[in-house]
CSV table of C-alpha atoms and ligand atoms in Angstrom, one decimal:
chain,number,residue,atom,x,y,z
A,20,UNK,CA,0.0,0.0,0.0
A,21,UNK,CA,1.2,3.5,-0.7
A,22,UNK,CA,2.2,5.2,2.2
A,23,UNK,CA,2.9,8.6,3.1
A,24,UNK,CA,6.0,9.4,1.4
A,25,UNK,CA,4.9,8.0,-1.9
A,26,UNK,CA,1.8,9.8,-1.9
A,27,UNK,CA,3.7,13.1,-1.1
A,28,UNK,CA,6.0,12.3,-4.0
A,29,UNK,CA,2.9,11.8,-6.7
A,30,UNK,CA,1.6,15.0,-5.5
A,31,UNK,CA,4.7,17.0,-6.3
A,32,UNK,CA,5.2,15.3,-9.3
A,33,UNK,CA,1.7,16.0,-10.0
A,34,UNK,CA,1.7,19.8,-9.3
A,35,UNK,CA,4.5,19.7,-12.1
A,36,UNK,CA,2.5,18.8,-14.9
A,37,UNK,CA,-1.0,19.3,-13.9
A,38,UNK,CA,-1.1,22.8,-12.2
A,39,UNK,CA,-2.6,25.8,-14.2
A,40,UNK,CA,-3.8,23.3,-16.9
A,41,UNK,CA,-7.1,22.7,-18.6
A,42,UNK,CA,-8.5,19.1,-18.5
A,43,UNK,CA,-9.2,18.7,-21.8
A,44,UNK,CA,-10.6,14.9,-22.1
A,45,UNK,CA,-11.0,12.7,-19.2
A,46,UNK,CA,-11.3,8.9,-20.5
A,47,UNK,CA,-13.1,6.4,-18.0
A,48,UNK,CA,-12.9,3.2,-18.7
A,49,UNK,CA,-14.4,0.9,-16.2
A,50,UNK,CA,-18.0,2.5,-14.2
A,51,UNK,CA,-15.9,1.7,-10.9
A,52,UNK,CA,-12.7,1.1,-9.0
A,53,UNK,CA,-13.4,0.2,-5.0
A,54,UNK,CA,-16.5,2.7,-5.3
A,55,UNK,CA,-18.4,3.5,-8.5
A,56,UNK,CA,-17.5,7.2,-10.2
A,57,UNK,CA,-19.5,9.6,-9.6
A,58,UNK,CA,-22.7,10.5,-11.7
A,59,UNK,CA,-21.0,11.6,-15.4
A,60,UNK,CA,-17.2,11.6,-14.1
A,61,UNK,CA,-15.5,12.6,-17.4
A,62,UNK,CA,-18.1,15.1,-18.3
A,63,UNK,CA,-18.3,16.7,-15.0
A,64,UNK,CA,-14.2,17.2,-15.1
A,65,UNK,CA,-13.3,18.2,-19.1
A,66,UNK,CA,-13.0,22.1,-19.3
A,67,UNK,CA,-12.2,23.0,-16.0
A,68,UNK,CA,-8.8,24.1,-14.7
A,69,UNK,CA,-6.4,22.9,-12.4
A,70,UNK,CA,-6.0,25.3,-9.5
A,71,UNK,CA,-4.2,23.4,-6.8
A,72,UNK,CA,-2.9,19.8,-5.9
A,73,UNK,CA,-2.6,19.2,-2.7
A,74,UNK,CA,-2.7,16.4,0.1
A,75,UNK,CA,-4.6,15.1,3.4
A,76,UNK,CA,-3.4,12.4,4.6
A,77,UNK,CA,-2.8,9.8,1.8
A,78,UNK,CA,-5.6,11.3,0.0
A,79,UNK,CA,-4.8,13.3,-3.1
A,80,UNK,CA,-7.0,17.2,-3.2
A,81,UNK,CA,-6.9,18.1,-7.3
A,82,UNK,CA,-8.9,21.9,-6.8
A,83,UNK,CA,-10.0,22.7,-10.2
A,84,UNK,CA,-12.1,25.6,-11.3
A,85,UNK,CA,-15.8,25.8,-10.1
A,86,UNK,CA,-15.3,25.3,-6.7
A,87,UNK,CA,-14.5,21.5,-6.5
A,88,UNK,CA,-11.6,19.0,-5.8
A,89,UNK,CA,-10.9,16.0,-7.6
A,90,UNK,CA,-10.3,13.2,-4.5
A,91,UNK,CA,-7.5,10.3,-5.3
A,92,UNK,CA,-6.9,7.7,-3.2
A,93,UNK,CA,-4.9,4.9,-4.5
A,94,UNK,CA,-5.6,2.0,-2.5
A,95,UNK,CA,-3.3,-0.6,-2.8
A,96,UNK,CA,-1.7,-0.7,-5.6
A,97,UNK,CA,-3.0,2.3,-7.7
A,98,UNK,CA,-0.1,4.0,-9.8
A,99,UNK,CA,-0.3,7.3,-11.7
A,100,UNK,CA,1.7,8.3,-14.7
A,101,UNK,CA,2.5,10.9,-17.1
A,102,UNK,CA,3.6,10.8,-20.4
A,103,UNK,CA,4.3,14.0,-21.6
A,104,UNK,CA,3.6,15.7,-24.8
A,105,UNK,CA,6.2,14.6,-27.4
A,106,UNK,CA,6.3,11.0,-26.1
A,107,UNK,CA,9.2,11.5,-23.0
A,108,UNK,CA,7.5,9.6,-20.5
A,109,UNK,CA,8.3,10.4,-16.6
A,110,UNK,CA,9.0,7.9,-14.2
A,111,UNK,CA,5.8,6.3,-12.7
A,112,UNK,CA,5.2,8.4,-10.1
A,113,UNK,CA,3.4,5.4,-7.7
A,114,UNK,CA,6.0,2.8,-7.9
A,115,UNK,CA,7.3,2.9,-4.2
A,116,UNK,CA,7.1,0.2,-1.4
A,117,UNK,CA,5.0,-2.4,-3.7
A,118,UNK,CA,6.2,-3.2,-7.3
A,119,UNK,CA,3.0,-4.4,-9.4
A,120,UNK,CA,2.7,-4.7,-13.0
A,121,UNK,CA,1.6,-2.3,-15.2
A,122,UNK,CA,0.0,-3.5,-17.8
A,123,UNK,CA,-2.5,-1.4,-19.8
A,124,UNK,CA,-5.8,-3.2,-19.4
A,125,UNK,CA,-5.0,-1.7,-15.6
A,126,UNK,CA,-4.9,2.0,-17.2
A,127,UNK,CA,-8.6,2.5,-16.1
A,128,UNK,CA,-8.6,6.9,-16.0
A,129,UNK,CA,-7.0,8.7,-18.7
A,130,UNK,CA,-6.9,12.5,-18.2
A,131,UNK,CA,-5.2,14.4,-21.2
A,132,UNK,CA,-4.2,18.0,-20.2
A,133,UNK,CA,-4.3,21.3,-22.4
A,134,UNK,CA,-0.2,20.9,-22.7
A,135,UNK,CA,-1.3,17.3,-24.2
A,136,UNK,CA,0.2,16.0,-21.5
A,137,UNK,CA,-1.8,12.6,-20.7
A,138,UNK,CA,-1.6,11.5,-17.2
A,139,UNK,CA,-3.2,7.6,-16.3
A,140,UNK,CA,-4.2,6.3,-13.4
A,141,UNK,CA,-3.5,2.5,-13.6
A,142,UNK,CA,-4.8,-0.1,-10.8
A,143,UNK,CA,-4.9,-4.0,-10.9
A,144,UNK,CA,-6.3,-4.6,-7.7
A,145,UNK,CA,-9.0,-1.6,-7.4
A,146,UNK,CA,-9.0,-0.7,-4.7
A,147,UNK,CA,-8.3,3.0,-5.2
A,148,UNK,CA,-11.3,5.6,-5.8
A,149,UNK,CA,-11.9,8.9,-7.0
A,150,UNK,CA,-14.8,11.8,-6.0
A,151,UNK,CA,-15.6,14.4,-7.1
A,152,UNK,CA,-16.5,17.4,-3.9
A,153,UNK,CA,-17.3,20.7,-3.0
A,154,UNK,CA,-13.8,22.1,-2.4
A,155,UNK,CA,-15.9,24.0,0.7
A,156,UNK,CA,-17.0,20.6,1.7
A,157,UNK,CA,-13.7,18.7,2.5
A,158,UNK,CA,-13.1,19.1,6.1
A,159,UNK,CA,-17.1,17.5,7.0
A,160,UNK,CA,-16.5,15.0,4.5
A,161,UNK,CA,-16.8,11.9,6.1
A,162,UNK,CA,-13.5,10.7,4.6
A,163,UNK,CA,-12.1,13.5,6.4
A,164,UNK,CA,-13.6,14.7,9.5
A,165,UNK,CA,-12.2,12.8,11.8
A,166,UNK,CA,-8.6,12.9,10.5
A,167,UNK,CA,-6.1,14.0,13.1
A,168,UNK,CA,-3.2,17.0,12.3
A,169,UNK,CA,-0.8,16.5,9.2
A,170,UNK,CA,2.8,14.8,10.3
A,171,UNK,CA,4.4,17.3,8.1
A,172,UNK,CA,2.6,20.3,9.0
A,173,UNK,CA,2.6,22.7,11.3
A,174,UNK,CA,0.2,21.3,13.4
A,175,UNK,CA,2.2,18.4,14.5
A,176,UNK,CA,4.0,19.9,17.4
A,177,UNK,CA,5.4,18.4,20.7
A,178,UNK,CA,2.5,20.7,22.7
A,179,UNK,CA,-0.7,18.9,20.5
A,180,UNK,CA,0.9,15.3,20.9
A,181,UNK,CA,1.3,15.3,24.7
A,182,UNK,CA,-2.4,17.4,24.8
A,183,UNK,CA,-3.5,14.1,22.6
A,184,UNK,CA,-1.6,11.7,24.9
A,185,UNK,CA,-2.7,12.5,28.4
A,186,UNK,CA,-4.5,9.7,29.6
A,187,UNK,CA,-4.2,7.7,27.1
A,188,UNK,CA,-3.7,3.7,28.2
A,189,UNK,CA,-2.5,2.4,25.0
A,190,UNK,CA,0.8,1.4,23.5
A,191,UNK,CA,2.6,4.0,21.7
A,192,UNK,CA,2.4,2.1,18.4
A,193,UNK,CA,-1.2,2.1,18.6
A,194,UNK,CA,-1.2,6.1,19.5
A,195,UNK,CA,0.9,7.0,16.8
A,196,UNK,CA,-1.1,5.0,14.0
A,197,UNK,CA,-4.4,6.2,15.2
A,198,UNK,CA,-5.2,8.3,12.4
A,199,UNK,CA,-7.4,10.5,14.4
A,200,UNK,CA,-4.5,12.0,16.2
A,201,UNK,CA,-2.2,11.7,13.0
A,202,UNK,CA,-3.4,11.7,9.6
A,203,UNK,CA,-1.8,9.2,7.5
A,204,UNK,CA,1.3,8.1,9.2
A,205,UNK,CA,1.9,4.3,8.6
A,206,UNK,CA,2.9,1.5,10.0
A,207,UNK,CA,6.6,1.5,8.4
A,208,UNK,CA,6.9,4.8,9.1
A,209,UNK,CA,5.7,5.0,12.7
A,210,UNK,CA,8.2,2.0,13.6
A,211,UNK,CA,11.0,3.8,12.0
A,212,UNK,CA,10.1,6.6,14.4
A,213,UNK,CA,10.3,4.9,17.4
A,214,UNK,CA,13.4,3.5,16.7
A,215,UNK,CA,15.5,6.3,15.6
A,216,UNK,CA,13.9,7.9,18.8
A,217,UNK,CA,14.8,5.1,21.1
A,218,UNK,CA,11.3,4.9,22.3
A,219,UNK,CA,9.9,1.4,23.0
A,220,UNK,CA,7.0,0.5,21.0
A,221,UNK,CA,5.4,-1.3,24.0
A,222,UNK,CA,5.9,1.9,26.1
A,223,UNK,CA,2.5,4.0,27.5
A,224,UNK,CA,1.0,6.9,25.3
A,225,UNK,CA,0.6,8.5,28.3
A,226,UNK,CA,4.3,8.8,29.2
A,227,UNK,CA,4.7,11.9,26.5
A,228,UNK,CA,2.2,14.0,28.9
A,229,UNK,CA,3.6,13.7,32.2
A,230,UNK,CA,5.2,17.2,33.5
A,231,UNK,CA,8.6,16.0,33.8
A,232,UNK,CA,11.7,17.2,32.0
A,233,UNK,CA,12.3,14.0,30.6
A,234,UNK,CA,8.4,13.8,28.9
A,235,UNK,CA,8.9,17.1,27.2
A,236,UNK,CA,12.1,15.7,25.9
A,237,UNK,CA,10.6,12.0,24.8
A,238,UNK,CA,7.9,13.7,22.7
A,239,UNK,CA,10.3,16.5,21.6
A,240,UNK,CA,12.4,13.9,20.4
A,241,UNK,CA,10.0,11.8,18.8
A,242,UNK,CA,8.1,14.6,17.0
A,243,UNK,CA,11.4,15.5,15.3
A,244,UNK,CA,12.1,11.9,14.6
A,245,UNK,CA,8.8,11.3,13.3
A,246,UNK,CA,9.3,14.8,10.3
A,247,UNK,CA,12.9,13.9,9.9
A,248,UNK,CA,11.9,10.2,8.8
A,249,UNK,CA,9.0,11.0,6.7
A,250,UNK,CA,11.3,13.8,5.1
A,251,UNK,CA,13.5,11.4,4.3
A,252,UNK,CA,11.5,9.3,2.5
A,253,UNK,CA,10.3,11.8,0.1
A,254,UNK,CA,13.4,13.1,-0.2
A,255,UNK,CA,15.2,9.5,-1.1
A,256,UNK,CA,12.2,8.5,-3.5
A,257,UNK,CA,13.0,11.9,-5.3
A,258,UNK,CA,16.6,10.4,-5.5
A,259,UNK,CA,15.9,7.1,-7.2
A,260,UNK,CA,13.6,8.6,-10.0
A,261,UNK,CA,11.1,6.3,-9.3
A,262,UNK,CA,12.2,2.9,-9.5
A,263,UNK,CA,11.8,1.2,-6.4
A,264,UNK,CA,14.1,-0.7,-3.8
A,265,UNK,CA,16.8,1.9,-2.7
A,266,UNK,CA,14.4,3.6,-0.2
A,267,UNK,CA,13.5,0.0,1.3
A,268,UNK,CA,17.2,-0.9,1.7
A,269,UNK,CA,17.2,2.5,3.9
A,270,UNK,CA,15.1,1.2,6.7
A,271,UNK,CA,16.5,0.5,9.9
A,272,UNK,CA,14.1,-2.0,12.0
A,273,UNK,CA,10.9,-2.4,9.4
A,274,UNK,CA,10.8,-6.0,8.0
A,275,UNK,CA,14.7,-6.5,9.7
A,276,UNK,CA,13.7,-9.1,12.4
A,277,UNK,CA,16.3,-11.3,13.8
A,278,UNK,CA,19.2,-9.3,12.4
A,279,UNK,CA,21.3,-6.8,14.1
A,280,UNK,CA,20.4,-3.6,14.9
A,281,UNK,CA,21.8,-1.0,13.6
A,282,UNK,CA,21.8,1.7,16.1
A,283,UNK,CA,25.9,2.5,17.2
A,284,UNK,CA,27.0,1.0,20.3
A,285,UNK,CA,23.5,-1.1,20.5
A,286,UNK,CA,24.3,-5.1,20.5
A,287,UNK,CA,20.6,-5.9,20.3
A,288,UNK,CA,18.4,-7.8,17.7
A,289,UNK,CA,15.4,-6.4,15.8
A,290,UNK,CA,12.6,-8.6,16.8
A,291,UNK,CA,9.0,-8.7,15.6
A,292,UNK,CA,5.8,-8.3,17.8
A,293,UNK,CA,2.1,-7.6,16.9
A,294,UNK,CA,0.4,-5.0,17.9
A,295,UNK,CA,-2.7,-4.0,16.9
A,296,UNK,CA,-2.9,-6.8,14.1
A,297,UNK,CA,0.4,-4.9,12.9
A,298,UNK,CA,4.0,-5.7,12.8
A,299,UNK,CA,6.1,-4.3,15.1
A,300,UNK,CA,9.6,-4.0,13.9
A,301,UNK,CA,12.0,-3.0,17.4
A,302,UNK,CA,15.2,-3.1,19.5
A,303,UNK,CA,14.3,-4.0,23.5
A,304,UNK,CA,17.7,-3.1,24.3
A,305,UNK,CA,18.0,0.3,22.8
A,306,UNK,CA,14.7,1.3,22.4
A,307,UNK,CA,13.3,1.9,25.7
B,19,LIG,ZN1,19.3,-1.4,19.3
């Protein structure tokens, strides 16, 4: 599944080609993906303008002209890409964490731009979807409601994670992945965090909102950890143009159980727990 990083990196690759263009033809070929389209899809979305790309979550926000946003969510294994007028073709910009094939009959959205640019959204499994909203109508949209602050925003600071963590009796893992308190952080990501921040998995939410020196420092810490990870990411997906398998090489504890770990100075193994019907991917010596 596409996490966080990935998406990011479609939605700047995205904003490249699509932003201040006309969507000239919008090919649909199938009258679903997880969900059916909405009521006359291509129709509703040929002649307006693209305003805006942006991102909540692991959701995709296209704003085009007349006051709506486009909504992409590419499910498991849904992949967009561009070819671009004159036949270059770009990198797939979806091909991340999980390789699948791309073979055509998967192409199931064509959208062709006023630069004839032709962007396709390509998914074997289908479980992606897109919608079609009131740009005004995003934040009550079920979908989005109930989402907790951005991990690369603002919002995510060490004074709104202890405020979310008081009281809390549940494992950090848990706390970190529940998506009401942050939007879209995964579970890769979330035990890359904890490692690099030395913080036990297993370890009480509520020991980020305690008044001690040491809390403020834990959640300082692990707020930091969490950006600097997710930064990362986009950064080193950016670097490998798209093909797949040097960002997975980069991860420290995720899918590592039983070898060493990596941390200097720490002669500990990476083992694997479940939590929360996830894997947990950790260091009990180091991580604490
Ligand atoms: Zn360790």
């Amino acid at each position: 599944m596409p996490e966080l990083p990935e998406v990011e990196t479609v939605r700047r690759g995205l904003e490249h080609v699509m932003l201040g263009q006309r969507i000239t033809r919008v090919e649909q070929r199938r009258p679903d993906l997880r969900f059916p389209f909405p009521p006359d899809f291509a129709a509703q979305l040929e002649g307006r303008t693209v305003l805006a790309i942006g991102r909540r979550a692991k959701y995709l926000v296209i704003e085009v002209s007349g006051g709506d946003a486009l909504i992409v969510h590419l499910g498991m294994s849904g992949r967009l890409t561009v070819e671009r007028q004159g036949g270059t073709s770009t990198p797939c910009l979806g091909d991340y964490v999980h390789k699948t094939g791309a073979a055509t009959k998967h192409d199931h959205v064509v959208v062709t731009l006023g630069s004839n640019d032709l962007i396709t959204y390509n998914d074997p499994r289908r479980f992606g979807f897109m919608l079609l909203i009131a740009r005004d109508a995003i934040d009550h949209h079920p979908l989005f409601a109930k989402l907790g602050v951005e991990p690369l925003g603002p919002d995510l600071d060490v004074a709104y994670l202890r405020r979310r963590a008081k009281g809390k009796r549940v494992d950090l893992k848990s706390f970190l992945l529940d998506q009401r308190i942050i939007a879209g952080l995964g579970n890769i990501y979330v035990c890359e965090a904890l490692h690099r921040a030395g913080l036990s998995p297993r370890r009480q939410a509520h020991t980020l909102a305690g008044g001690t020196a040491k809390a403020i420092e834990r959640t300082t810490v692990l707020v930091a950890t969490i950006q600097a990870v997710l930064e990362q990411a986009v950064s080193d997906y950016r670097q490998t143009d798209g093909t797949s398998g040097g960002f997975q090489a980069a991860f420290m504890v995720y899918g590592r159980a039983g070898q060493a770990c990596v941390r200097a100075g720490c002669t500990g193994t990476i083992s694997r727990i479940i939590q929360s019907q996830r894997s947990t991917f950790y260091c009990s010596k180091c991580q604490v």
